[in-house]
Tab-separated table of C-alpha atoms and ligand atoms in Angstrom:
chain	number	residue	atom	x	y	z
A	6	MET	CA	61.179	-25.888	62.479
A	7	LYS	CA	64.078	-27.615	64.236
A	8	LYS	CA	61.939	-28.112	67.304
A	9	ALA	CA	59.162	-29.664	65.248
A	10	LEU	CA	61.608	-32.035	63.612
A	11	LEU	CA	62.996	-33.051	66.968
A	12	LEU	CA	59.506	-33.667	68.269
A	13	LEU	CA	58.689	-35.780	65.219
A	14	LEU	CA	61.869	-37.801	65.690
A	15	THR	CA	61.086	-38.403	69.357
A	16	ILE	CA	57.569	-39.531	68.506
A	17	LEU	CA	58.872	-41.854	65.804
A	18	LEU	CA	61.382	-43.313	68.237
A	19	LEU	CA	58.680	-43.883	70.848
A	20	VAL	CA	56.471	-45.566	68.279
A	21	SER	CA	59.279	-47.804	67.050
A	22	CYS	CA	60.077	-48.855	70.625
A	23	SER	CA	56.533	-49.885	71.413
A	24	GLU	CA	55.765	-51.628	68.113
A	25	PRO	CA	56.495	-55.335	68.448
A	26	ILE	CA	58.979	-57.045	66.160
A	27	ARG	CA	57.370	-60.442	65.727
A	28	GLN	CA	58.283	-63.705	64.052
A	29	ASP	CA	56.339	-66.986	63.839
A	30	ARG	CA	57.517	-70.551	63.405
A	31	LEU	CA	55.821	-73.951	63.424
A	32	LEU	CA	57.475	-75.874	66.267
A	33	MET	CA	56.407	-78.313	68.985
A	34	GLY	CA	53.330	-79.111	66.905
A	35	THR	CA	51.988	-75.603	67.113
A	36	ASN	CA	52.455	-72.024	65.994
A	37	CYS	CA	55.113	-70.316	68.097
A	38	SER	CA	55.494	-66.578	68.003
A	39	ILE	CA	58.103	-64.396	69.678
A	40	SER	CA	57.850	-60.625	69.896
A	41	VAL	CA	60.479	-58.192	71.102
A	42	PHE	CA	60.108	-54.452	71.324
A	43	ALA	CA	63.596	-53.090	70.681
A	44	LYS	CA	65.403	-53.353	67.346
A	45	SER	CA	68.565	-54.395	69.211
A	46	ASP	CA	66.755	-57.487	70.551
A	47	GLU	CA	65.687	-58.768	67.141
A	48	GLU	CA	68.543	-61.285	66.841
A	49	ARG	CA	67.357	-62.996	70.015
A	50	ILE	CA	64.210	-64.180	68.221
A	51	GLN	CA	66.084	-66.641	66.003
A	52	GLU	CA	68.007	-67.864	69.056
A	53	CYS	CA	64.670	-68.518	70.785
A	54	PHE	CA	63.499	-70.636	67.841
A	55	ASP	CA	66.786	-72.567	67.936
A	56	ILE	CA	66.242	-73.252	71.644
A	57	LEU	CA	62.658	-74.377	70.985
A	58	SER	CA	63.784	-76.718	68.265
A	59	SER	CA	66.435	-78.266	70.504
A	60	ILE	CA	63.892	-78.715	73.327
A	61	GLU	CA	61.530	-80.423	70.899
A	62	LYS	CA	64.304	-82.755	69.726
A	63	ARG	CA	65.007	-83.718	73.341
A	64	ILE	CA	61.551	-84.161	74.792
A	65	SER	CA	59.067	-84.961	72.028
A	66	ALA	CA	57.620	-88.453	72.386
A	67	LYS	CA	56.805	-88.275	68.669
A	68	LEU	CA	60.424	-87.990	67.537
A	69	SER	CA	62.033	-91.421	67.658
A	70	GLU	CA	65.515	-90.064	68.448
A	71	SER	CA	64.457	-87.900	71.402
A	72	GLU	CA	65.634	-88.683	74.916
A	73	ILE	CA	62.021	-89.362	75.902
A	74	SER	CA	61.644	-91.905	73.067
A	75	LYS	CA	64.846	-93.634	74.156
A	76	ILE	CA	63.478	-93.974	77.692
A	77	ASN	CA	60.165	-95.251	76.285
A	78	LYS	CA	61.819	-97.866	74.099
A	79	ALA	CA	63.783	-99.140	77.103
A	80	ALA	CA	60.677	-99.383	79.358
A	81	GLY	CA	60.691	-102.559	81.450
A	82	LYS	CA	64.195	-103.359	80.200
A	83	GLU	CA	66.846	-100.878	81.232
A	84	SER	CA	67.589	-97.406	82.487
A	85	VAL	CA	68.627	-94.612	80.128
A	86	ARG	CA	71.087	-91.826	80.834
A	87	VAL	CA	69.770	-88.410	79.813
A	88	SER	CA	70.864	-84.763	79.786
A	89	GLU	CA	70.654	-82.770	82.990
A	90	GLU	CA	67.782	-80.633	81.641
A	91	THR	CA	65.687	-83.634	80.629
A	92	PHE	CA	66.385	-85.367	83.938
A	93	LYS	CA	65.203	-82.278	85.835
A	94	LEU	CA	62.052	-82.011	83.719
A	95	ILE	CA	61.132	-85.665	84.293
A	96	LYS	CA	61.761	-85.218	88.017
A	97	ARG	CA	59.470	-82.191	87.928
A	98	SER	CA	56.808	-84.223	86.116
A	99	VAL	CA	56.854	-86.762	88.957
A	100	GLU	CA	56.351	-83.945	91.488
A	101	LEU	CA	53.528	-82.461	89.410
A	102	HIS	CA	51.865	-85.872	89.205
A	103	LYS	CA	51.698	-85.903	93.017
A	104	LEU	CA	50.715	-82.242	93.298
A	105	THR	CA	47.758	-82.730	90.934
A	106	LYS	CA	46.616	-85.879	92.732
A	107	GLY	CA	47.340	-87.955	89.637
A	108	ALA	CA	45.240	-85.840	87.252
A	109	PHE	CA	48.402	-84.968	85.329
A	110	ASN	CA	50.069	-88.308	84.674
A	111	PRO	CA	53.365	-88.236	82.733
A	112	LEU	CA	53.105	-92.015	82.226
A	113	ILE	CA	50.011	-91.659	80.046
A	114	GLY	CA	52.021	-92.000	76.807
A	115	LYS	CA	50.766	-95.422	75.673
A	116	ILE	CA	47.169	-94.223	76.087
A	117	THR	CA	47.673	-90.959	74.168
A	118	ALA	CA	49.568	-92.880	71.451
A	119	LEU	CA	46.697	-95.391	71.173
A	120	TRP	CA	44.162	-92.617	70.633
A	121	ASN	CA	46.645	-90.631	68.501
A	122	ILE	CA	44.388	-87.581	68.508
A	123	GLY	CA	45.465	-84.937	66.022
A	124	SER	CA	46.924	-87.487	63.603
A	125	GLY	CA	44.074	-87.247	61.102
A	126	ASP	CA	43.003	-90.926	61.013
A	127	GLU	CA	41.722	-91.442	64.541
A	128	LYS	CA	39.163	-93.973	65.701
A	129	VAL	CA	37.935	-94.941	69.155
A	130	PRO	CA	40.196	-97.769	70.418
A	131	GLU	CA	39.022	-101.103	71.884
A	132	LYS	CA	37.714	-100.729	75.429
A	133	ALA	CA	39.742	-103.694	76.690
A	134	GLU	CA	42.940	-102.233	75.306
A	135	ILE	CA	42.272	-98.881	76.975
A	136	GLU	CA	41.540	-100.549	80.319
A	137	PHE	CA	44.721	-102.618	80.099
A	138	LEU	CA	46.843	-99.510	79.553
A	139	VAL	CA	45.055	-97.545	82.296
A	140	THR	CA	46.048	-100.164	84.871
A	141	HIS	CA	49.651	-100.027	83.718
A	142	ALA	CA	49.786	-96.209	83.660
A	143	ARG	CA	48.473	-96.251	87.235
A	144	GLU	CA	50.849	-98.875	88.540
A	145	GLY	CA	54.006	-98.204	86.553
A	146	GLU	CA	56.798	-96.201	88.114
A	147	ILE	CA	59.439	-93.740	86.996
A	148	VAL	CA	62.717	-94.582	88.722
A	149	LEU	CA	65.153	-91.675	88.851
A	150	ASP	CA	68.819	-92.132	89.669
A	151	GLU	CA	70.216	-88.693	90.563
A	152	ALA	CA	73.829	-89.760	90.784
A	153	ASN	CA	73.907	-91.375	87.347
A	154	GLN	CA	71.222	-89.123	85.798
A	155	THR	CA	69.305	-92.124	84.530
A	156	VAL	CA	65.596	-92.760	84.091
A	157	TYR	CA	63.919	-96.161	84.169
A	158	LEU	CA	60.278	-96.996	83.488
A	159	THR	CA	59.455	-100.130	85.461
A	160	ASP	CA	56.556	-101.174	83.215
A	161	GLU	CA	56.933	-101.979	79.518
A	162	TYR	CA	53.277	-101.056	78.914
A	163	THR	CA	53.817	-97.435	79.942
A	164	SER	CA	55.563	-94.561	78.239
A	165	LEU	CA	56.332	-90.945	79.013
A	166	ASP	CA	54.338	-88.139	77.384
A	167	LEU	CA	55.346	-84.658	78.515
A	168	GLY	CA	52.999	-82.981	76.022
A	169	ALA	CA	50.946	-81.471	78.829
A	170	ILE	CA	53.913	-79.528	80.254
A	171	GLY	CA	56.213	-79.192	77.229
A	172	LYS	CA	55.110	-75.774	76.061
A	173	GLY	CA	55.025	-74.343	79.574
A	174	TYR	CA	58.523	-75.698	80.215
A	175	ALA	CA	59.743	-74.275	76.904
A	176	SER	CA	58.403	-70.823	77.719
A	177	ASP	CA	60.140	-70.936	81.117
A	178	VAL	CA	63.421	-71.728	79.347
A	179	LEU	CA	62.884	-68.944	76.801
A	180	SER	CA	61.919	-66.314	79.348
A	181	ALA	CA	65.017	-67.148	81.427
A	182	PHE	CA	67.163	-66.942	78.292
A	183	LEU	CA	65.742	-63.550	77.286
A	184	GLU	CA	66.183	-62.163	80.786
A	185	LYS	CA	69.775	-63.413	80.880
A	186	GLU	CA	70.396	-61.674	77.558
A	187	GLY	CA	69.105	-58.416	78.993
A	188	VAL	CA	65.877	-58.319	76.992
A	189	SER	CA	63.605	-56.270	79.201
A	190	LYS	CA	60.394	-56.707	77.265
A	191	ALA	CA	59.158	-59.612	75.142
A	192	LEU	CA	56.101	-61.704	74.456
A	193	ILE	CA	56.299	-65.461	73.922
A	194	ASN	CA	53.254	-67.269	72.553
A	195	LEU	CA	53.527	-71.018	72.092
A	196	GLY	CA	50.191	-72.138	70.684
A	197	GLY	CA	48.173	-70.028	73.097
A	198	ASN	CA	50.533	-70.477	76.038
A	199	VAL	CA	51.618	-66.915	76.639
A	200	TYR	CA	54.637	-65.697	78.611
A	201	ALA	CA	55.128	-61.968	79.079
A	202	VAL	CA	58.687	-60.950	79.911
A	203	GLY	CA	58.939	-57.670	81.816
A	204	LYS	CA	56.297	-55.011	82.176
A	205	LYS	CA	54.421	-53.727	79.138
A	206	SER	CA	55.005	-50.150	80.195
A	207	LYS	CA	55.227	-48.118	83.365
A	208	LYS	CA	51.514	-47.494	83.246
A	209	ALA	CA	49.924	-50.493	81.558
A	210	ASN	CA	49.903	-54.222	82.166
A	211	TRP	CA	49.876	-56.811	79.408
A	212	LYS	CA	46.352	-57.695	78.337
A	213	ILE	CA	45.992	-61.301	77.263
A	214	GLY	CA	42.799	-62.301	75.467
A	215	LEU	CA	41.255	-65.709	76.168
A	216	ARG	CA	39.676	-67.363	73.160
A	217	ASN	CA	36.100	-68.487	73.112
A	218	PRO	CA	36.053	-72.311	72.886
A	219	ASP	CA	33.038	-72.482	70.552
A	220	GLY	CA	33.907	-69.927	67.943
A	221	ASN	CA	35.995	-66.931	67.205
A	222	GLY	CA	36.560	-64.011	69.472
A	223	LEU	CA	37.496	-63.665	73.104
A	224	PHE	CA	35.393	-64.425	76.169
A	225	THR	CA	37.510	-62.325	78.497
A	226	THR	CA	40.945	-60.765	78.936
A	227	VAL	CA	43.404	-61.072	81.801
A	228	GLU	CA	46.013	-58.553	82.851
A	229	ILE	CA	49.483	-59.619	83.892
A	230	GLU	CA	52.732	-57.864	84.694
A	231	ASP	CA	55.393	-60.509	84.138
A	232	GLY	CA	54.655	-64.204	83.882
A	233	ALA	CA	52.574	-66.811	82.127
A	234	VAL	CA	48.960	-67.330	81.113
A	235	VAL	CA	48.654	-70.962	80.064
A	236	THR	CA	45.399	-72.173	78.562
A	237	SER	CA	44.094	-75.666	77.944
A	238	GLY	CA	40.989	-76.019	75.857
A	239	ALA	CA	39.376	-79.045	74.365
A	240	TYR	CA	38.604	-77.165	71.174
A	241	GLU	CA	41.812	-77.492	69.242
A	242	ARG	CA	42.634	-81.166	68.958
A	243	TYR	CA	39.735	-83.559	68.610
A	244	PHE	CA	37.890	-85.889	66.245
A	245	ILE	CA	34.250	-86.834	65.846
A	246	GLN	CA	32.978	-90.414	65.576
A	247	ASP	CA	29.265	-91.318	65.407
A	248	GLY	CA	28.401	-87.781	66.423
A	249	VAL	CA	30.541	-87.901	69.578
A	250	LYS	CA	33.444	-85.486	70.024
A	251	TYR	CA	36.692	-86.962	71.372
A	252	HIS	CA	39.293	-84.398	72.467
A	253	HIS	CA	42.914	-84.693	73.535
A	254	ILE	CA	42.833	-84.329	77.330
A	255	MET	CA	42.567	-87.756	78.920
A	256	ASP	CA	41.275	-88.891	82.262
A	257	PRO	CA	44.069	-91.126	83.595
A	258	ASP	CA	41.461	-93.086	85.605
A	259	THR	CA	39.443	-94.124	82.552
A	260	GLY	CA	41.751	-93.694	79.558
A	261	TYR	CA	38.998	-91.747	77.774
A	262	PRO	CA	38.807	-88.001	77.073
A	263	VAL	CA	37.662	-86.216	80.220
A	264	ASN	CA	34.024	-85.516	80.663
A	265	LEU	CA	33.904	-81.775	80.430
A	266	ASP	CA	32.225	-79.479	82.859
A	267	LEU	CA	34.906	-76.923	82.008
A	268	THR	CA	35.558	-75.807	78.439
A	269	SER	CA	38.605	-73.609	78.972
A	270	VAL	CA	41.154	-73.432	81.790
A	271	SER	CA	43.737	-70.649	82.012
A	272	ILE	CA	46.353	-70.575	84.734
A	273	ILE	CA	48.129	-67.344	85.576
A	274	CYS	CA	51.479	-67.686	87.305
A	275	GLU	CA	55.199	-67.013	86.952
A	276	ASP	CA	56.093	-70.689	86.690
A	277	ALA	CA	54.821	-71.721	83.265
A	278	THR	CA	55.645	-75.423	83.730
A	279	LEU	CA	53.442	-75.489	86.815
A	280	ALA	CA	50.795	-73.470	84.972
A	281	ASP	CA	50.796	-75.937	82.066
A	282	ALA	CA	50.495	-78.991	84.335
A	283	LEU	CA	47.694	-77.301	86.267
A	284	SER	CA	45.785	-76.235	83.153
A	285	THR	CA	45.624	-79.871	82.052
A	286	ALA	CA	45.003	-81.215	85.564
A	287	VAL	CA	42.150	-78.816	86.360
A	288	PHE	CA	40.462	-79.913	83.150
A	289	VAL	CA	40.718	-83.514	84.332
A	290	LEU	CA	39.617	-82.747	87.900
A	291	GLY	CA	36.626	-80.711	86.752
A	292	LYS	CA	35.144	-77.579	88.225
A	293	GLU	CA	34.719	-78.485	91.887
A	294	GLU	CA	37.939	-80.454	92.499
A	295	GLY	CA	39.876	-78.118	90.223
A	296	ILE	CA	38.849	-75.022	92.170
A	297	LYS	CA	39.761	-76.838	95.386
A	298	LEU	CA	43.275	-77.597	94.150
A	299	LEU	CA	43.872	-74.081	92.804
A	300	THR	CA	42.664	-72.540	96.062
A	301	GLU	CA	44.913	-74.851	98.086
A	302	LEU	CA	47.876	-73.825	95.952
A	303	GLY	CA	46.923	-70.141	95.876
A	304	VAL	CA	47.223	-69.999	92.090
A	305	ASN	CA	45.245	-67.525	89.953
A	306	ALA	CA	43.097	-68.845	87.143
A	307	VAL	CA	40.204	-68.158	84.797
A	308	LEU	CA	37.827	-71.050	84.194
A	309	LEU	CA	34.995	-71.198	81.703
A	310	THR	CA	32.232	-73.683	82.459
A	311	ARG	CA	30.038	-75.542	79.983
A	312	ASP	CA	27.220	-73.169	80.988
A	313	LYS	CA	29.466	-70.257	79.996
A	314	GLU	CA	30.037	-69.092	83.547
A	315	ILE	CA	33.387	-67.306	83.920
A	316	ILE	CA	35.140	-68.094	87.213
A	317	LYS	CA	38.115	-65.936	88.165
A	318	LEU	CA	40.291	-67.181	91.026
B	417	ADP	P1	47.669	-78.285	74.605
B	417	ADP	O1	48.753	-79.187	74.110
B	417	ADP	O2	46.484	-78.248	73.735
B	417	ADP	O3	48.143	-76.939	74.994
B	417	ADP	P2	47.674	-79.466	77.251
B	417	ADP	O4	48.730	-78.634	77.833
B	417	ADP	O5	46.484	-79.663	78.101
B	417	ADP	O6	47.075	-78.913	75.908
B	417	ADP	O7	48.325	-80.873	76.898
B	417	ADP	C1	47.601	-81.885	76.268
B	417	ADP	C2	48.526	-83.017	75.916
B	417	ADP	O8	48.997	-83.649	77.100
B	417	ADP	C3	47.845	-84.096	75.128
B	417	ADP	O9	47.993	-83.890	73.748
B	417	ADP	C4	48.531	-85.382	75.588
B	417	ADP	O10	49.717	-85.589	74.865
B	417	ADP	C5	48.890	-85.061	77.019
B	417	ADP	N1	47.861	-85.461	78.009
B	417	ADP	C6	46.525	-85.588	77.845
B	417	ADP	N2	45.913	-85.893	78.994
B	417	ADP	C7	46.889	-85.951	79.937
B	417	ADP	C8	46.908	-86.239	81.347
B	417	ADP	N3	45.793	-86.487	82.029
B	417	ADP	N4	48.106	-86.219	81.981
B	417	ADP	C9	49.244	-85.977	81.313
B	417	ADP	N5	49.293	-85.695	80.006
B	417	ADP	C10	48.136	-85.676	79.317
B	418	MG	MG1	48.976	-78.352	79.972
């Protein structure tokens, strides 16, 4: 009898350790969920949401008091001193701009604000206006002063938009925080950008499902040990005008939504900021150029083409 009770207790304990404790919050314009697997880690979840909220307040181009908005308002006029974290992120965005051959362009803010996709009352902007802003986004510069930690946009017709790397960056910050706090196992999901902290178990990897762009369900799953799976799809934020679908990933060369030969791009790597930049950039570059870049960088990915071909790199 005693033995049976002990066995039952052990089983219960095992079950309670592997069952996730999950909470969801609407932050950074998306649903964010954090799961931990030990009761003692539960308090960390609220701390993660607090961190997310403070990141959003710093880097959102949509919040007028954010550091990014301050830089944007001072474009063409003066430099702005920012926090060390924001300075580092902007510096990283400049590096990622180069790495992606311009496909990820952090200076695209005036163009994304003009389209304002996701706002609910979108319409296709004037061609001339788009072309004007494209030239400026191409020629404007981000001047970084390390010593004074200031940022200056040389062109008043440009502004920063870090939306394409924000969630990846945030999950890097959260995973580092959880590791520092001794959380050995957690799952971060920021609107489909997943970061797995630690191994799922000794035997099994984490299985992350990739959503089908044109409906419900998954088109494949990927297995990871510890790290990020960041997905960009053109199926979440878009509007339709005169039967044409306009989605939220822009070609910096044209100022229009990219012409899609890919419908979903997932990047698998430990550096979620890099993964997020690449998921957007590969969309922009398209299948051929995108595969070339990923191969050059040696980064794993799952691409879904318009013809529903699944490419695993
Ligand atoms: P999601 O936000 O859906 O996860 P992404 O990571 O691809 O998708 O980021 C898309 C966001 O990035 C857009 O909403 C816009 O703010 C910004 N953006 C769109 N196109 C580009 C681009 N070519 N370079 C840099 N940022 C972009
Ligand atoms: Mg991205």
